[in-house]
Coordinates of N, CA, C and O in Angstrom, one line a residue:
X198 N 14.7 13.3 -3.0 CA 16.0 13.5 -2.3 C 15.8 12.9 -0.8 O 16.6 12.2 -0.3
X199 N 14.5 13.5 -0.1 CA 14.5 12.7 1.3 C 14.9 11.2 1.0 O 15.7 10.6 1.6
X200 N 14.2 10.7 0.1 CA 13.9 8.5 0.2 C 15.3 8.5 0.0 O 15.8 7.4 0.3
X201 N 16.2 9.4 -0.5 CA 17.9 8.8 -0.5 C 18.5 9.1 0.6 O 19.5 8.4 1.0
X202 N 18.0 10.5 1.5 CA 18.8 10.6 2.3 C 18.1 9.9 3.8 O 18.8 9.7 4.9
X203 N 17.1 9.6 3.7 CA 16.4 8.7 4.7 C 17.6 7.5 5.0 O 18.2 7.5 6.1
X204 N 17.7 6.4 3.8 CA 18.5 5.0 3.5 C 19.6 5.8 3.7 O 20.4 4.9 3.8
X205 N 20.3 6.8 4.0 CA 21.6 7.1 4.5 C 21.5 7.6 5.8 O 22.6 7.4 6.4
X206 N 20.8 8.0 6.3 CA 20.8 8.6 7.9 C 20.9 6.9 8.2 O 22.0 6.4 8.7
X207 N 19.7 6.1 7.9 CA 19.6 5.1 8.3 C 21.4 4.5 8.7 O 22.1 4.6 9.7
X208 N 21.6 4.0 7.5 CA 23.0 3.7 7.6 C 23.9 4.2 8.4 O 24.5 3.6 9.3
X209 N 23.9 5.4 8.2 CA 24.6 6.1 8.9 C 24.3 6.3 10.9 O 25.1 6.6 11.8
X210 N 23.2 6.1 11.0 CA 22.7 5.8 12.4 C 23.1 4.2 12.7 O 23.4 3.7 13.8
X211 N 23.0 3.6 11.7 CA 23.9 2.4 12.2 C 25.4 2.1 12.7 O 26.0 1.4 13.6
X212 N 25.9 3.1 11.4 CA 27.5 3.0 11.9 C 28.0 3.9 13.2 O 29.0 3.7 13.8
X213 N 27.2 4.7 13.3 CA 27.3 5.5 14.9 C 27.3 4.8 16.0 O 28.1 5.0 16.9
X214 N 26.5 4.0 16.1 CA 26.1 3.0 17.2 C 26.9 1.9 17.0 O 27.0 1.3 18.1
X215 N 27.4 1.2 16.1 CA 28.2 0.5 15.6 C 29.6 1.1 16.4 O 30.2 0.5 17.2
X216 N 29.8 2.1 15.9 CA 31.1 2.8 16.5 C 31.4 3.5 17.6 O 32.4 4.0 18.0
X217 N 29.7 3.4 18.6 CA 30.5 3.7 19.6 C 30.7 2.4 20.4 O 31.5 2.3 21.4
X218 N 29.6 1.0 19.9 CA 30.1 0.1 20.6 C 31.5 -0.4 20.5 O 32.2 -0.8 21.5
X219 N 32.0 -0.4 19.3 CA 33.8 -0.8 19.0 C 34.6 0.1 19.8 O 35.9 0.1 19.7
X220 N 34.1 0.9 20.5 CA 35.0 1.4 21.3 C 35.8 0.8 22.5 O 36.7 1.3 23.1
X221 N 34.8 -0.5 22.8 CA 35.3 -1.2 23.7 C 36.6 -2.3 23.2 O 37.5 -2.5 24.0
X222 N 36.7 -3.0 21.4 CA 37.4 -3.7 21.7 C 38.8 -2.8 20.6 O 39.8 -3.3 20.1
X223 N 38.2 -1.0 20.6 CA 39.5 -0.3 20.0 C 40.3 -0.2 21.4 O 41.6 -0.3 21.5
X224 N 39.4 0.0 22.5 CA 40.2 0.6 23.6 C 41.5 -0.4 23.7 O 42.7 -0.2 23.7
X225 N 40.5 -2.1 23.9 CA 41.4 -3.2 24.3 C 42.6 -3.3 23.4 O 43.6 -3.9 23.8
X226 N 42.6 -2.7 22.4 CA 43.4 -3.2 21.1 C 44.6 -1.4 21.0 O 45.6 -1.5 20.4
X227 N 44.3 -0.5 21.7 CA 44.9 0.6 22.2 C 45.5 0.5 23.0 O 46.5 1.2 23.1
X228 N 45.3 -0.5 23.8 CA 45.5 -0.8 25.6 C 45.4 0.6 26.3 O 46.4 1.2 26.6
X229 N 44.2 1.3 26.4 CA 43.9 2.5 26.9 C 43.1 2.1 28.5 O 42.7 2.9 29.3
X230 N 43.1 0.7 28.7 CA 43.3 0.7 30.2 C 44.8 0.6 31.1 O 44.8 0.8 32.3
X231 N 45.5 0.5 30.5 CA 47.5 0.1 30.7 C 47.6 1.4 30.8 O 48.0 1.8 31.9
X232 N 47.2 2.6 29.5 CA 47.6 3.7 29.2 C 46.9 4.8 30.8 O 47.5 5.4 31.7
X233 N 45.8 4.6 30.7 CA 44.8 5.3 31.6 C 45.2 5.3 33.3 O 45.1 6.2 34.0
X234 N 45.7 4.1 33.6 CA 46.2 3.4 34.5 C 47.8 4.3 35.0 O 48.2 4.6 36.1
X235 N 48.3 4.4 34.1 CA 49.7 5.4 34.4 C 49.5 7.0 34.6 O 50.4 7.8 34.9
X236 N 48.2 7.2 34.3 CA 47.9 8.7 34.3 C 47.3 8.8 36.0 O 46.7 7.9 36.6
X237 N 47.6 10.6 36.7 CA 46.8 10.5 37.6 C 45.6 10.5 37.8 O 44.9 11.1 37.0
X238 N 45.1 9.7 38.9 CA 43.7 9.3 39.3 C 42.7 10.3 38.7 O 41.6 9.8 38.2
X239 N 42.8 11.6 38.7 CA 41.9 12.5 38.4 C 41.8 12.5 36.7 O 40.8 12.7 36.0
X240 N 43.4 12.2 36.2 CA 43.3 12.7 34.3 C 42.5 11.2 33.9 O 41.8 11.1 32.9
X241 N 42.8 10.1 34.8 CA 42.1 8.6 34.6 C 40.4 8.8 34.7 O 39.5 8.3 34.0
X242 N 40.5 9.4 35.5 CA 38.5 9.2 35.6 C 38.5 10.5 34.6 O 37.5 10.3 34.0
X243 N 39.0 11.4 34.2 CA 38.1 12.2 33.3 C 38.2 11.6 31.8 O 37.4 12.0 31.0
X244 N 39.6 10.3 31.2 CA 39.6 9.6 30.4 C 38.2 9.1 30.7 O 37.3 9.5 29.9
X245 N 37.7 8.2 31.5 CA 36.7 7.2 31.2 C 35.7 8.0 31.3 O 35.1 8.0 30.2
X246 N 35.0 8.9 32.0 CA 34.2 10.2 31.7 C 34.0 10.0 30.0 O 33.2 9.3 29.5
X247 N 35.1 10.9 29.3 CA 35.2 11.3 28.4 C 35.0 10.6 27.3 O 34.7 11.1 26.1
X248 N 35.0 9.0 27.6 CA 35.2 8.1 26.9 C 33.5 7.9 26.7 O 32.9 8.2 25.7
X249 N 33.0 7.4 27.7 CA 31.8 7.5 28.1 C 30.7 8.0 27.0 O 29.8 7.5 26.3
X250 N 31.4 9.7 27.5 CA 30.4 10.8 27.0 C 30.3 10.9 25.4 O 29.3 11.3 24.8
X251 N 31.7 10.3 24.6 CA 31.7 9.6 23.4 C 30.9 9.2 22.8 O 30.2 9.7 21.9
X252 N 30.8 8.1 23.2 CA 30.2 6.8 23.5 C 28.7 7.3 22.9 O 28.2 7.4 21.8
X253 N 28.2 7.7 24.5 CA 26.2 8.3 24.6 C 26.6 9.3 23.2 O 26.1 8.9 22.2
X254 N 27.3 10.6 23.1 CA 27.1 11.2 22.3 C 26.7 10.4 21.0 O 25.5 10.5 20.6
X255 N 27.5 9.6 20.3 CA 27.3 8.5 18.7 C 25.9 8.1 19.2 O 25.0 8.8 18.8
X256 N 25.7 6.9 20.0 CA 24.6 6.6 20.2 C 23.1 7.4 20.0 O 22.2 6.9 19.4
X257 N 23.4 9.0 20.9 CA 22.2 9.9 20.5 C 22.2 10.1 19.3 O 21.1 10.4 18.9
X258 N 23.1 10.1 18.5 CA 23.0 10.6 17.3 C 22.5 9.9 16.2 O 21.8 10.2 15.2
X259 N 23.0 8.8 16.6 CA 23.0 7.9 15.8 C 21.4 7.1 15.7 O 20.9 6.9 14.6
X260 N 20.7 6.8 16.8 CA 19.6 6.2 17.1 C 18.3 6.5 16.5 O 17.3 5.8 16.1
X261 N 18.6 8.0 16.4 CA 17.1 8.5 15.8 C 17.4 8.4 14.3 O 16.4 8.0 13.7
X262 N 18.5 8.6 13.4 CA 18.8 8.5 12.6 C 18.2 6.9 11.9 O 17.7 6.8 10.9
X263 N 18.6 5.8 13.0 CA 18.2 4.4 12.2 C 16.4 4.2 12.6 O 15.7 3.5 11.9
X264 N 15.8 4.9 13.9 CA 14.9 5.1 14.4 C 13.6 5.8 13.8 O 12.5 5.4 13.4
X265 N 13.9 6.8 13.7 CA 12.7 8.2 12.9 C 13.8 9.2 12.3 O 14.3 10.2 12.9
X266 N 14.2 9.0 11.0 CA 15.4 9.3 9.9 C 14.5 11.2 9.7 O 15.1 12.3 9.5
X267 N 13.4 11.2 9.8 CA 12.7 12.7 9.8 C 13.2 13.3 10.7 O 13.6 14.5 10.4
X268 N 13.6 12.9 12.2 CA 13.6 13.9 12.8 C 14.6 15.1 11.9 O 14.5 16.3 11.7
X269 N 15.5 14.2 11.6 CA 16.8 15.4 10.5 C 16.2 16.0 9.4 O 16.9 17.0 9.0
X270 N 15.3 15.6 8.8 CA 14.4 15.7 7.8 C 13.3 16.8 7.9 O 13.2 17.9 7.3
X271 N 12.8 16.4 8.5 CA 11.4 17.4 8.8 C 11.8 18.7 8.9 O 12.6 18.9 9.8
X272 N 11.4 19.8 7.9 CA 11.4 21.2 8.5 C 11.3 22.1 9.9 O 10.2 22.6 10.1
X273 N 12.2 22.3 10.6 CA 11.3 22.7 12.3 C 12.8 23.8 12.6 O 14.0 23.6 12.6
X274 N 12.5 24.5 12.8 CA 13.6 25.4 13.5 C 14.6 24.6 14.5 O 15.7 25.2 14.7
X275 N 14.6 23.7 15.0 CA 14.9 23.1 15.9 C 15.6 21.6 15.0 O 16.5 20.9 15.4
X276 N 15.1 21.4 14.1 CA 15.8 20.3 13.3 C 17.4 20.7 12.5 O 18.4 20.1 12.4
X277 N 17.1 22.0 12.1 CA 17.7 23.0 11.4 C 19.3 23.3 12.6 O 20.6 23.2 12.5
X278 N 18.6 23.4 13.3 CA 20.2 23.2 14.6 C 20.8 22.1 14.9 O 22.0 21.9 14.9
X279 N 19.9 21.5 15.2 CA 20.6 20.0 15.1 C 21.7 19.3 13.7 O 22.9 18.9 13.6
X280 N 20.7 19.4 13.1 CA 21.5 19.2 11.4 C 23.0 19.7 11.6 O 24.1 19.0 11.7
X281 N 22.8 21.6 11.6 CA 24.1 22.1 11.2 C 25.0 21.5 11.5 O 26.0 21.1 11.0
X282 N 24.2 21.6 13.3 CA 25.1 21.0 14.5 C 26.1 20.3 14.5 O 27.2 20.5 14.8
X283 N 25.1 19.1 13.8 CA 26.3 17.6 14.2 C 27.1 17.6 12.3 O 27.8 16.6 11.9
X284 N 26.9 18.9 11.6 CA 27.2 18.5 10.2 C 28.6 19.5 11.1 O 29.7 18.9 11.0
X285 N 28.7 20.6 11.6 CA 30.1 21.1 12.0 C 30.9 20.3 13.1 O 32.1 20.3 13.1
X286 N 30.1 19.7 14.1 CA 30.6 18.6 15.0 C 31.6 17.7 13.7 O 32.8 17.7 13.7
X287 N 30.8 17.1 12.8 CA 31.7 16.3 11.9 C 32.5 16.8 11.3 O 33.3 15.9 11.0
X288 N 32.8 17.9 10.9 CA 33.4 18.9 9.9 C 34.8 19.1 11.2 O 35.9 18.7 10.8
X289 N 34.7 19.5 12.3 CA 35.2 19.7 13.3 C 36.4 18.1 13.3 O 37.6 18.0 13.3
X290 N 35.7 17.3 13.2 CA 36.2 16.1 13.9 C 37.2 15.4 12.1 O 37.9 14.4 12.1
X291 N 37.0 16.0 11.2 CA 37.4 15.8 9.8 C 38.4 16.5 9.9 O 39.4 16.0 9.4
X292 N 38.5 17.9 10.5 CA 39.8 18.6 10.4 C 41.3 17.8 11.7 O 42.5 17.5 11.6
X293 N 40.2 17.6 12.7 CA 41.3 16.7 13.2 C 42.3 15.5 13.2 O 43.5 15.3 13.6
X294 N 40.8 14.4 12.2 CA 41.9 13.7 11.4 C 43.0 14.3 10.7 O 44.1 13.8 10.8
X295 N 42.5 15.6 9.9 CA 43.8 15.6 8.8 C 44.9 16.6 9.6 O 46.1 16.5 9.2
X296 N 44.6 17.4 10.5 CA 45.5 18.1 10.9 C 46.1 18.0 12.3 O 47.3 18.3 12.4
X297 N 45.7 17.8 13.0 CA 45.8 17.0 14.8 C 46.3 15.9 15.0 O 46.9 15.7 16.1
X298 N 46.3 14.7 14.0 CA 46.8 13.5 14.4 C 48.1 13.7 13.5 O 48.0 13.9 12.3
X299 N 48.7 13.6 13.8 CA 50.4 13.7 13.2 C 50.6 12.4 12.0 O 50.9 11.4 12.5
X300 N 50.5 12.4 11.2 CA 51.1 12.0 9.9 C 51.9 10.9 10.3 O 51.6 9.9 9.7
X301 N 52.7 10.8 11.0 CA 53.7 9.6 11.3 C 53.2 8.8 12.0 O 53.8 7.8 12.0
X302 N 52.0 8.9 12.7 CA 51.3 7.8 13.1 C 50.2 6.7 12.3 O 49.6 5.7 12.9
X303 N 50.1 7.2 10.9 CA 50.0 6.2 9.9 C 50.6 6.4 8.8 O 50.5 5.5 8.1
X304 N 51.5 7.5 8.2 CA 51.8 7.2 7.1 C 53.5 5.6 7.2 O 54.4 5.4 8.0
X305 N 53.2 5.1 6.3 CA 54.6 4.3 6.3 C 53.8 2.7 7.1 O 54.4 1.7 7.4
X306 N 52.3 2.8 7.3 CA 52.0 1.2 8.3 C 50.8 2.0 7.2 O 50.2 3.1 7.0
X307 N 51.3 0.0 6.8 CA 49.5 -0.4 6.6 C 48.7 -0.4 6.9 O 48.0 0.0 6.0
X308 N 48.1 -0.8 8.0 CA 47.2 -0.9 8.8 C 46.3 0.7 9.4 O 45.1 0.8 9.4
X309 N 47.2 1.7 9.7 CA 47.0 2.2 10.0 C 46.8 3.3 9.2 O 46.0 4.2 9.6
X310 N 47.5 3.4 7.8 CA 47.3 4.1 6.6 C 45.5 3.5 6.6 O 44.6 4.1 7.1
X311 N 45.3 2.6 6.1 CA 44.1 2.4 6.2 C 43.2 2.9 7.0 O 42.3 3.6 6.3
X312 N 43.0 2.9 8.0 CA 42.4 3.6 9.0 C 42.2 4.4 9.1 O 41.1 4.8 9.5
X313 N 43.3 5.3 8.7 CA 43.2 6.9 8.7 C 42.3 7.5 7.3 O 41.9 8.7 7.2
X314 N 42.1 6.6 6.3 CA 41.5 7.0 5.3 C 40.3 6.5 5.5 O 39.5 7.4 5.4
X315 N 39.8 5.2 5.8 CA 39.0 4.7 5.8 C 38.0 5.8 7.1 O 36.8 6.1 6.9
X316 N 38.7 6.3 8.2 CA 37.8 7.6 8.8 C 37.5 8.9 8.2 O 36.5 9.5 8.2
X317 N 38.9 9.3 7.6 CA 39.2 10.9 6.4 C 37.2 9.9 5.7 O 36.0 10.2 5.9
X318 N 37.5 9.4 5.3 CA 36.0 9.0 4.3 C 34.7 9.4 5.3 O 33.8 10.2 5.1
X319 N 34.9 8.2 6.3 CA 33.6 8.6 6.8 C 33.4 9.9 7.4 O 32.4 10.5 6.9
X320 N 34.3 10.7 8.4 CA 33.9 12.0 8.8 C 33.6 13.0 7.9 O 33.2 14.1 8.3
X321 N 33.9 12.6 6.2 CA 33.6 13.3 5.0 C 31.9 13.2 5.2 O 31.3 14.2 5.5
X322 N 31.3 11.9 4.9 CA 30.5 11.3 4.7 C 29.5 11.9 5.4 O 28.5 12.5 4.9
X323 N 29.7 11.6 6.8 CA 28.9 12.3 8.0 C 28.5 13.7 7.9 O 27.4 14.2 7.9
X324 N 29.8 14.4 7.8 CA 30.0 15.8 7.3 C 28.7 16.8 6.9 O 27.9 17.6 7.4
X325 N 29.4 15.8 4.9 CA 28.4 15.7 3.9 C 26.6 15.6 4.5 O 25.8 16.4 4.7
X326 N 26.7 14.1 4.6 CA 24.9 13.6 4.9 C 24.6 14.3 6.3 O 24.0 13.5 6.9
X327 N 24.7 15.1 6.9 CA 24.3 16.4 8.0 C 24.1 17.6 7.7 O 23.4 18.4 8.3
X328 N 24.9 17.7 6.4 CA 24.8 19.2 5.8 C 23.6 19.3 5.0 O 22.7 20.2 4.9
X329 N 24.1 17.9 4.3 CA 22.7 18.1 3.0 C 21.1 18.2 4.2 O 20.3 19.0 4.2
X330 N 21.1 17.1 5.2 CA 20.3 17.3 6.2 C 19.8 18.9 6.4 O 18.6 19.3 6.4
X331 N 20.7 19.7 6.7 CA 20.9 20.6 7.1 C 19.9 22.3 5.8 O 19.1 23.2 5.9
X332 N 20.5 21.6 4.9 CA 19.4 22.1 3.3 C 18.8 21.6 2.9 O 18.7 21.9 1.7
X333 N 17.9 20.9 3.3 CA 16.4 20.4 3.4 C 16.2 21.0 4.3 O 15.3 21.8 3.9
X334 N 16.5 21.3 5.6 CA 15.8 21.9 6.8 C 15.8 23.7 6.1 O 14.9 24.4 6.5
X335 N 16.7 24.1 5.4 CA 16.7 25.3 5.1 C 15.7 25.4 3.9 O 15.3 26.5 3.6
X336 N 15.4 24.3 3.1 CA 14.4 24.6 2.0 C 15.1 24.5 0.6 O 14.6 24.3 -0.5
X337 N 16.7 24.6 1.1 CA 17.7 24.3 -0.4 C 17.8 23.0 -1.4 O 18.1 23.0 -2.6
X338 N 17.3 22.1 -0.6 CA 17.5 20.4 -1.5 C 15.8 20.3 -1.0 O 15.2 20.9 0.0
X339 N 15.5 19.5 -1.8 CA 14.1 18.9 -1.7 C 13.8 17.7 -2.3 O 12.7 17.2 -2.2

């Protein structure tokens, strides 16, 4: 079970870092500098803050994953939190797709139908390969 879930952290440490660098040409393709720009000065800098802190967060997560795939792996009291961690962070961010983003903002556009599935998948995905992480660290999957 690790040598499968290893080649998936891996992966999955790639698309993190992958995804938080596309944030620069979602933003442009958002126009979330136009958008940010009409907001006041203070809601504007805690946008790019926030944007930011995004960003490093995927990155941290993602790095050790394509890096040293054990750290999620290895038994340690301290792996066991992280795991849950980022397996409810994802769980967290799965419910928002389906319940927080309003339905009319893709259903009826192609493009955008797309997208919203093609994420509903991965924050499954993520979810999933954090949790199973998460039962290895408890002793449950081996």
């Amino acid at each position: 079970m690790n040598e499968i879930l290893t080649i998936l952290l891996r992966i999955a440490g790639v698309g993190l870092i992958t995804l938080s660098v596309l944030h620069i040409p979602i933003g442009k393709s958002l126009k979330w500098k136009e958008d940010a720009a009409r907001l006041s000065m203070m809601n504007e800098s805690v946008f790019h803050v926030h944007t930011f802190f995004v960003c490093l967060v995927l990155v941290m997560m993602g790095l050790p994953a394509v890096v040293d795939p054990q750290v999620y792996l290895a038994p340690t009291r301290a792996g066991a939190w992280v795991t849950w961690s980022i397996a409810i962070f994802w769980a967290a961010r799965l419910y928002c797709q389906c319940f927080v983003y309003r339905a009319d903002l893709w259903r009826g556009k192609r493009m955008e139908f797309r997208v919203h599935w093609l994420f509903t998948f991965i924050w499954i995905s993520l979810t999933g390969l954090f949790a199973a992480c998460g039962c290895v660290q408890a002793g449950w999957l081996h």
